[in-house]
Amino acid sequence: MRAIYSQTLYWIAVTFVLFPILVLLGIYMRTVQAGGLAGLDAWFYPMMTLHGVGMVGVWYVASMACAANVLAKYVAPSPAIGRLALVGTVIGVVLLLVCVFLGRFAAGWYFLYPLPFKGEWPAWAAVVFLLSLTVLGATWLVWSLDLLRAIASKYSLSQALGWHYLSGSGELALPPAVLIITVSLIASVAALVAGVVVLVLFYFELLIGAPSDALLMKNLIFFFGHTLVNLAMYLGVALAYEVLPQYAGRPWKTNKIVVISWNTVLLIVLVAYFHHLYMDFVQPGVLQYIGQIASYASAIPAAVVTIFGALLLVYRAKMRWNLASILFYLGLVGWAIGGVGAVIDSTISANVRLHNTLWVPAHFHTYMVAGLVFLVVAYFYHACQEASAAPESTGYHKLLAALLVIGAYGFFLMFYLSGAYSVPRRFALYPAELGHGAVYSGIAAAFAAVFLLGFVLYLVETGRRWLKAVQAA
């Protein structure tokens, strides 16, 4: 039995409590769009806000917790800062629940300016929402800085980014997970600082009535939100680099190609968000082209190198397939499939037709759920299994994975079909002309229920190991 970093156990518990609730909110929304739950449709937009912010936040901190657990093998993150991040996240979640359930705040997870100040909700609800983001953003920023401090205590910046591999120097072996986490944390700090700037501008308007430039606010919000979501995905990929070799019985080492690819990501990921602003015609045209080029380019270094690396790692290896290794592999597949959908949407000629359709939630649900979620829950199971050394049933694990895959991809397919047939996003109820959207929504809700069943069975399987890990901690 191997002890697990104790704070990771708390993060696992928080994730296991919040994620099923947020899935139920997703099923609720698709059921309302299908024409069901009459009388409850007034809650659609508040629940959309809670679902969006909640999902992004839960899986960002879950990936950060896993990254901190990986780093603890190589460096020494501060336990006090880790506890601060946990407490701050819980406080932020409570504030979010207050503004949604008591204030019916419904501006969406993207809270585009000036919408928080223009809705039918009371002014205090918008203030509490901004306070929630302030607490979350501040604690996550401090957490990111501390993890970077821990890395810097052992590696110089050039070493942590693997630049010594480019000169052919073997002076220091750098685990690929540390390289990817370093890249992700540097970009994460930039994104969180942008979030701080946005919140300061919101507070200025609240306190002194000084209006902000809407285009500037939109750029900052998407620089913050889009970048953070991408970085959560990259942290999940770092887990695969760290753990999958243990099941393949082969090393996955850092080399020049890996270093070049992930350093390139650091440059590209910060400007890829421009593809969210194609509809903003006052945005300088050169930025729109940068957005398309960066969106295409981001798929090459990280995804292609990682996916081919994973295929080579697994090919003809004496793999030990269990729930962790299956979900790690499926998580990389989901990342690739969702990435293809994202690249299609980031193409300007396609985006003008797909931008305000359900194609957009189709691609980000794919790489978030079948990508990031699979990778993180794979790590959760792996860590708890190592700590508990409980007996495993490969057949049962395959059944769990099958339920998760069938439920997830059936759910995604309804989004993709809806987007292809021009069903708009953000509609609570569809008019008669969009009756096919209601049909797709009902089918999606059924597939989401299958996924939830698979996840509940996963909770039982992993929860038993989590309890043993808590006792051993």
PDB file of N, CA, C and O in Angstrom, residues 47 68 75 95 227 311 322 325 402 414:
ATOM      1  N   MET A  47     -29.950  27.680 -13.307  1.00  0.00           N
ATOM      2  CA  MET A  47     -29.287  26.372 -13.254  1.00  0.00           C
ATOM      3  C   MET A  47     -28.209  26.263 -14.330  1.00  0.00           C
ATOM      4  O   MET A  47     -27.182  25.599 -14.124  1.00  0.00           O
ATOM      5  N   ALA A  68      -0.990  18.708  -7.939  1.00  0.00           N
ATOM      6  CA  ALA A  68      -0.268  18.909  -6.675  1.00  0.00           C
ATOM      7  C   ALA A  68       0.175  17.576  -6.099  1.00  0.00           C
ATOM      8  O   ALA A  68       1.278  17.463  -5.539  1.00  0.00           O
ATOM      9  N   VAL A  75       8.711  17.581  -5.630  1.00  0.00           N
ATOM     10  CA  VAL A  75       9.005  18.829  -4.928  1.00  0.00           C
ATOM     11  C   VAL A  75       8.097  18.897  -3.700  1.00  0.00           C
ATOM     12  O   VAL A  75       7.406  17.938  -3.383  1.00  0.00           O
ATOM     13  N   LEU A  95     -20.932  30.811  -1.768  1.00  0.00           N
ATOM     14  CA  LEU A  95     -21.394  32.107  -2.286  1.00  0.00           C
ATOM     15  C   LEU A  95     -22.108  31.942  -3.620  1.00  0.00           C
ATOM     16  O   LEU A  95     -23.126  32.608  -3.879  1.00  0.00           O
ATOM     17  N   THR A 227      -8.795  30.114 -21.415  1.00  0.00           N
ATOM     18  CA  THR A 227      -7.448  29.649 -21.078  1.00  0.00           C
ATOM     19  C   THR A 227      -7.483  28.696 -19.896  1.00  0.00           C
ATOM     20  O   THR A 227      -6.819  27.644 -19.901  1.00  0.00           O
ATOM     21  N   LEU A 311      -0.155   6.144 -28.090  1.00  0.00           N
ATOM     22  CA  LEU A 311      -0.338   4.964 -28.953  1.00  0.00           C
ATOM     23  C   LEU A 311       0.930   4.111 -28.976  1.00  0.00           C
ATOM     24  O   LEU A 311       0.872   2.881 -28.887  1.00  0.00           O
ATOM     25  N   ASN A 322      -7.106  -1.904 -16.110  1.00  0.00           N
ATOM     26  CA  ASN A 322      -8.088  -1.796 -15.038  1.00  0.00           C
ATOM     27  C   ASN A 322      -8.844  -0.483 -15.251  1.00  0.00           C
ATOM     28  O   ASN A 322      -8.705   0.165 -16.289  1.00  0.00           O
ATOM     29  N   SER A 325      -6.363   2.576 -16.089  1.00  0.00           N
ATOM     30  CA  SER A 325      -5.712   2.590 -17.396  1.00  0.00           C
ATOM     31  C   SER A 325      -6.725   2.709 -18.526  1.00  0.00           C
ATOM     32  O   SER A 325      -6.475   3.392 -19.530  1.00  0.00           O
ATOM     33  N   ALA A 402     -17.938   1.054 -20.142  1.00  0.00           N
ATOM     34  CA  ALA A 402     -18.907   1.002 -21.233  1.00  0.00           C
ATOM     35  C   ALA A 402     -20.101   1.910 -20.947  1.00  0.00           C
ATOM     36  O   ALA A 402     -20.577   2.638 -21.836  1.00  0.00           O
ATOM     37  N   MET A 414     -26.118  14.060 -29.578  1.00  0.00           N
ATOM     38  CA  MET A 414     -27.326  14.878 -29.710  1.00  0.00           C
ATOM     39  C   MET A 414     -26.979  16.363 -29.815  1.00  0.00           C
ATOM     40  O   MET A 414     -27.627  17.121 -30.536  1.00  0.00           O
TER      41      MET A 414
END
